[in-house]
Amino acid sequence: MKKYIFIGLIFLNVFCAYTQEKKLKSADKNYDQYAYVDAIKTYERLADKGYKSEDLFKKLGDSYYFNSDYSNAAKWYNELFALNSSPGAEYTYRYAQSLKSSGETFKADKILTEFNSLYKNDSRGKLYKQNENYLDQIKANSGRYQIEDAGINSKYSDYGSFIYDNKIYFSSARDTGNFTKRIHKWTGEYFTNMYYAAIDSQNSTASKFKALNSKFNESSIVFTKDGNTVYFTRNNFLNGKKGKSKSDATLVKLYRASLLNGKWTNIIALPFTSDNYSTAHPALSPDEKTLYFASDMPGTIGQSDIYRVSINGNTYGTPENLGKEINTEGKETFPYVTSENEIYFASDGHPGLGGLDVFVGQVDGSGAISNIQNLGSDINSPKDDFAYIIDPASRRGYFSSNRDGGAGADDIYKFLETRPLNKNQDCLQELSGLITDAATEAILPATKVTLYENQIAKKSFISDENGMYSFAVECGKTYFVRAEKNDYETKEAVITIADKSGKTNLPIALDKSICKVTVGDDLGKCFGIKRIYFDLDKSDITPAAALDLAKILDVLSQNPSMKLNIRSYTDSRASREYNNALSDRRAKATINWLVKNGVSKNRLTGRGYGETGLVNRCSDGVQCAEEEHQQNRRSEFMIIGI
């Protein structure tokens, strides 16, 4: 469901595009060509040829594990454990989970038993000890609802319910007949009309609320307690006339209607609405003195914010944005306020499970919002979940969702809340961090970051334009943070939150899995090769060096026209003459190994540069740490042709 979509038109200048294309074609062709190096496929080809290393098998296992291919993950983790039976808590746990997901339950249980024995303080082991199906443990805010279909859904879009006079009022697109008619520009949904049905009957026949329906969109109706006034959302259409914005769009407005002599009449747009912005999804405060709604009016923080406006008889105050505590740069919509000073709303800006999630916050005497929490994975799903209403006395209510398994595009579900939300927020923690490229340290916006507790996904977040992510977390708990981005290897980090309020920083650096290279690039960076290891004062290829060179060999095999210039450097220790000779022997040994393994000699050049290419201050006579000297001892595989 797309409840707020704003469509802009981009006009392309064909002449400029043509001119730019000619300029590109006139550039040096060597720099217009690229090679795309898939590191994981290279690792797999090397493993199939018999190369073995812990790093190799960890990367292969993780590549499949994080893509939910548990059979292949188990295959490569098994190879890892054959080399090292104790590679660490995370790999032991992932191996067990991969085995279990692949149907090897007995072996998985054995590994988990060993896991519990080796890592006694890890809560996952303790949970396994208590319950072998601990992955089914419900997250803190979940497991509190009994949910079922509301019994009024069609194969079209049905959403946005309100209860009045023992009837459920809702919006439905069922009368459009098909999905090619009447699409509402602001919501992106098929045009809806208002319907009502008895709340206690399953599969009851719904009736149109004809008095308010037009040929355009109506939705989100709210009755006053006396039943004499309704507020609702409609396209900018009144008395047969359609209003348009400056950009020629028909948006949506909040309307009010009055019941006189048994008929709904005096339908008017509320005075703070406009042809040039949208107002929608009204909700009344319990005392009916305040109207809450969603809008993209001037002053909005994100794509849509939640506002409130005072009601004084038939007049209204100035709309007030509820502020950054509740509104984000994303979408906040479908507010609902209860007599317990709770405000429920849908948002895709607050950390959630995906799409729109339903949240709740506390409203204090001044109207300020605090203690916002996600309602959990019963109400929320990876899809859009919204339009939540609840009776504070019975704890029964309704919400809308386009989750899998529904009857139509959106569906209405009814629920019983069986356990209240834990609102103890004496200890507050924020977990945040910067997502970067491990090689270049460049920030990585638009990275999916997921927070896990006991291997259950709690929340997801897309890193912002500055590469930052942020989660509200509980004090004293251990979490796993997984970062995923196209062309990068998925990475998961573990963090234990302090027992006191504050902020916890967890930066994550991702390694490239797809490496785009061209002439002038160092191919070694695709695999994190900073040096080819040789024994002290020798130039013989060691097993560790052979594994890294095999990665280069694989890329050369996949790209038969690629040519390399291989450069070997030393640090400044020992004499210049000695370092020049040693580095030259090592560069030639590297070339000879590649030639011996099938690379044509005319594709390779190279020599040693000794200490002439220092990358830091560590020249003769300067005191430096070993780590600084190591930066200068490096190998480069410079691409000179593709």
PDB file of C-alpha atoms in Angstrom, residues 113-223:
ATOM      1  CA  THR A 113      24.952 -28.122  22.904  1.00  0.00           C
ATOM      2  CA  GLU A 114      28.647 -27.493  22.260  1.00  0.00           C
ATOM      3  CA  PHE A 115      27.827 -23.812  21.751  1.00  0.00           C
ATOM      4  CA  ASN A 116      26.193 -23.620  25.175  1.00  0.00           C
ATOM      5  CA  SER A 117      29.172 -25.367  26.739  1.00  0.00           C
ATOM      6  CA  LEU A 118      31.788 -23.140  25.087  1.00  0.00           C
ATOM      7  CA  TYR A 119      29.989 -19.801  25.409  1.00  0.00           C
ATOM      8  CA  LYS A 120      28.237 -19.990  28.775  1.00  0.00           C
ATOM      9  CA  ASN A 121      27.367 -16.288  28.930  1.00  0.00           C
ATOM     10  CA  ASP A 122      25.685 -16.177  25.534  1.00  0.00           C
ATOM     11  CA  SER A 123      21.913 -15.888  25.995  1.00  0.00           C
ATOM     12  CA  ARG A 124      21.253 -17.887  22.830  1.00  0.00           C
ATOM     13  CA  GLY A 125      22.858 -20.922  24.384  1.00  0.00           C
ATOM     14  CA  LYS A 126      20.832 -20.458  27.551  1.00  0.00           C
ATOM     15  CA  LEU A 127      17.619 -20.160  25.544  1.00  0.00           C
ATOM     16  CA  TYR A 128      18.471 -23.300  23.642  1.00  0.00           C
ATOM     17  CA  LYS A 129      19.051 -25.083  26.920  1.00  0.00           C
ATOM     18  CA  GLN A 130      15.613 -24.014  28.098  1.00  0.00           C
ATOM     19  CA  ASN A 131      13.836 -24.502  24.796  1.00  0.00           C
ATOM     20  CA  GLU A 132      15.208 -26.039  21.628  1.00  0.00           C
ATOM     21  CA  ASN A 133      12.827 -23.889  19.578  1.00  0.00           C
ATOM     22  CA  TYR A 134      14.102 -20.680  21.120  1.00  0.00           C
ATOM     23  CA  LEU A 135      14.015 -18.911  17.741  1.00  0.00           C
ATOM     24  CA  ASP A 136      10.244 -18.836  18.220  1.00  0.00           C
ATOM     25  CA  GLN A 137      10.637 -16.723  21.353  1.00  0.00           C
ATOM     26  CA  ILE A 138       8.569 -13.588  20.927  1.00  0.00           C
ATOM     27  CA  LYS A 139      10.187 -10.194  20.945  1.00  0.00           C
ATOM     28  CA  ALA A 140       9.501  -7.926  23.890  1.00  0.00           C
ATOM     29  CA  ASN A 141       6.606  -6.045  22.265  1.00  0.00           C
ATOM     30  CA  SER A 142       5.224  -8.997  20.353  1.00  0.00           C
ATOM     31  CA  GLY A 143       3.022 -11.921  21.272  1.00  0.00           C
ATOM     32  CA  ARG A 144       0.430  -9.602  22.781  1.00  0.00           C
ATOM     33  CA  TYR A 145      -2.356  -9.944  20.236  1.00  0.00           C
ATOM     34  CA  GLN A 146      -4.916 -12.375  18.915  1.00  0.00           C
ATOM     35  CA  ILE A 147      -5.475 -11.367  15.289  1.00  0.00           C
ATOM     36  CA  GLU A 148      -7.988 -12.522  12.698  1.00  0.00           C
ATOM     37  CA  ASP A 149      -9.536 -11.381   9.460  1.00  0.00           C
ATOM     38  CA  ALA A 150     -12.266  -8.788  10.075  1.00  0.00           C
ATOM     39  CA  GLY A 151     -14.629 -10.686   7.765  1.00  0.00           C
ATOM     40  CA  ILE A 152     -15.419  -7.734   5.509  1.00  0.00           C
ATOM     41  CA  ASN A 153     -12.554  -7.853   3.016  1.00  0.00           C
ATOM     42  CA  SER A 154     -12.817  -8.060  -0.762  1.00  0.00           C
ATOM     43  CA  LYS A 155     -10.260  -8.854  -3.448  1.00  0.00           C
ATOM     44  CA  TYR A 156      -9.718  -5.102  -3.758  1.00  0.00           C
ATOM     45  CA  SER A 157      -8.337  -2.594  -1.278  1.00  0.00           C
ATOM     46  CA  ASP A 158     -10.167  -2.356   2.077  1.00  0.00           C
ATOM     47  CA  TYR A 159      -8.723  -0.202   4.853  1.00  0.00           C
ATOM     48  CA  GLY A 160      -9.204   2.513   7.454  1.00  0.00           C
ATOM     49  CA  SER A 161     -11.896   1.431   9.915  1.00  0.00           C
ATOM     50  CA  PHE A 162     -13.969   3.268  12.548  1.00  0.00           C
ATOM     51  CA  ILE A 163     -16.554   1.842  14.966  1.00  0.00           C
ATOM     52  CA  TYR A 164     -19.820   3.655  15.605  1.00  0.00           C
ATOM     53  CA  ASP A 165     -23.275   2.435  16.653  1.00  0.00           C
ATOM     54  CA  ASN A 166     -22.187  -1.224  16.534  1.00  0.00           C
ATOM     55  CA  LYS A 167     -21.105  -0.872  12.924  1.00  0.00           C
ATOM     56  CA  ILE A 168     -17.697  -0.818  11.303  1.00  0.00           C
ATOM     57  CA  TYR A 169     -17.192   1.926   8.734  1.00  0.00           C
ATOM     58  CA  PHE A 170     -14.339   1.499   6.266  1.00  0.00           C
ATOM     59  CA  SER A 171     -12.987   2.403   2.830  1.00  0.00           C
ATOM     60  CA  SER A 172     -13.100   0.002  -0.103  1.00  0.00           C
ATOM     61  CA  ALA A 173     -12.223  -0.013  -3.792  1.00  0.00           C
ATOM     62  CA  ARG A 174     -14.563  -2.942  -4.469  1.00  0.00           C
ATOM     63  CA  ASP A 175     -16.971  -0.861  -6.540  1.00  0.00           C
ATOM     64  CA  THR A 176     -14.357   0.049  -9.174  1.00  0.00           C
ATOM     65  CA  GLY A 177     -14.676  -3.383 -10.772  1.00  0.00           C
ATOM     66  CA  ASN A 178     -11.038  -3.595 -11.801  1.00  0.00           C
ATOM     67  CA  PHE A 179      -7.654  -2.046 -11.164  1.00  0.00           C
ATOM     68  CA  THR A 180      -7.559   0.130 -14.229  1.00  0.00           C
ATOM     69  CA  LYS A 181     -10.047   2.738 -13.086  1.00  0.00           C
ATOM     70  CA  ARG A 182      -9.840   5.824 -10.928  1.00  0.00           C
ATOM     71  CA  ILE A 183      -6.437   5.924  -9.301  1.00  0.00           C
ATOM     72  CA  HIS A 184      -6.034   8.507  -6.581  1.00  0.00           C
ATOM     73  CA  LYS A 185      -2.888  10.573  -7.237  1.00  0.00           C
ATOM     74  CA  TRP A 186      -2.012  11.442  -3.649  1.00  0.00           C
ATOM     75  CA  THR A 187      -2.411   7.989  -2.126  1.00  0.00           C
ATOM     76  CA  GLY A 188      -1.551   5.874  -5.157  1.00  0.00           C
ATOM     77  CA  GLU A 189      -4.577   3.703  -4.310  1.00  0.00           C
ATOM     78  CA  TYR A 190      -7.623   2.902  -6.403  1.00  0.00           C
ATOM     79  CA  PHE A 191     -10.446   5.275  -5.600  1.00  0.00           C
ATOM     80  CA  THR A 192     -12.483   4.156  -2.620  1.00  0.00           C
ATOM     81  CA  ASN A 193     -15.968   4.715  -1.284  1.00  0.00           C
ATOM     82  CA  MET A 194     -17.194   4.464   2.290  1.00  0.00           C
ATOM     83  CA  TYR A 195     -18.940   1.263   3.400  1.00  0.00           C
ATOM     84  CA  TYR A 196     -20.350  -0.075   6.651  1.00  0.00           C
ATOM     85  CA  ALA A 197     -21.200  -3.506   8.054  1.00  0.00           C
ATOM     86  CA  ALA A 198     -22.235  -5.096  11.332  1.00  0.00           C
ATOM     87  CA  ILE A 199     -19.187  -5.665  13.512  1.00  0.00           C
ATOM     88  CA  ASP A 200     -20.181  -9.062  14.911  1.00  0.00           C
ATOM     89  CA  SER A 201     -20.964 -10.998  11.755  1.00  0.00           C
ATOM     90  CA  GLN A 202     -18.432 -12.860   9.647  1.00  0.00           C
ATOM     91  CA  ASN A 203     -18.481 -12.310   5.894  1.00  0.00           C
ATOM     92  CA  SER A 204     -21.325  -9.879   6.276  1.00  0.00           C
ATOM     93  CA  THR A 205     -22.571  -7.969   3.288  1.00  0.00           C
ATOM     94  CA  ALA A 206     -21.231  -4.441   3.369  1.00  0.00           C
ATOM     95  CA  SER A 207     -23.411  -1.518   2.357  1.00  0.00           C
ATOM     96  CA  LYS A 208     -22.361   1.741   0.768  1.00  0.00           C
ATOM     97  CA  PHE A 209     -22.513   4.888   2.868  1.00  0.00           C
ATOM     98  CA  LYS A 210     -24.141   6.621  -0.083  1.00  0.00           C
ATOM     99  CA  ALA A 211     -24.744   9.956   1.588  1.00  0.00           C
ATOM    100  CA  LEU A 212     -21.033  10.807   1.592  1.00  0.00           C
ATOM    101  CA  ASN A 213     -19.747   8.994  -1.475  1.00  0.00           C
ATOM    102  CA  SER A 214     -18.839  10.796  -4.681  1.00  0.00           C
ATOM    103  CA  LYS A 215     -17.319   9.601  -7.950  1.00  0.00           C
ATOM    104  CA  PHE A 216     -13.885  10.250  -6.471  1.00  0.00           C
ATOM    105  CA  ASN A 217     -12.153   9.006  -3.339  1.00  0.00           C
ATOM    106  CA  GLU A 218     -13.567   8.904   0.192  1.00  0.00           C
ATOM    107  CA  SER A 219     -11.842   7.329   3.177  1.00  0.00           C
ATOM    108  CA  SER A 220     -11.029   7.591   6.885  1.00  0.00           C
ATOM    109  CA  ILE A 221     -14.331   8.561   8.477  1.00  0.00           C
ATOM    110  CA  VAL A 222     -14.695   9.679  12.123  1.00  0.00           C
ATOM    111  CA  PHE A 223     -17.990  10.220  13.986  1.00  0.00           C
TER     112      PHE A 223
END
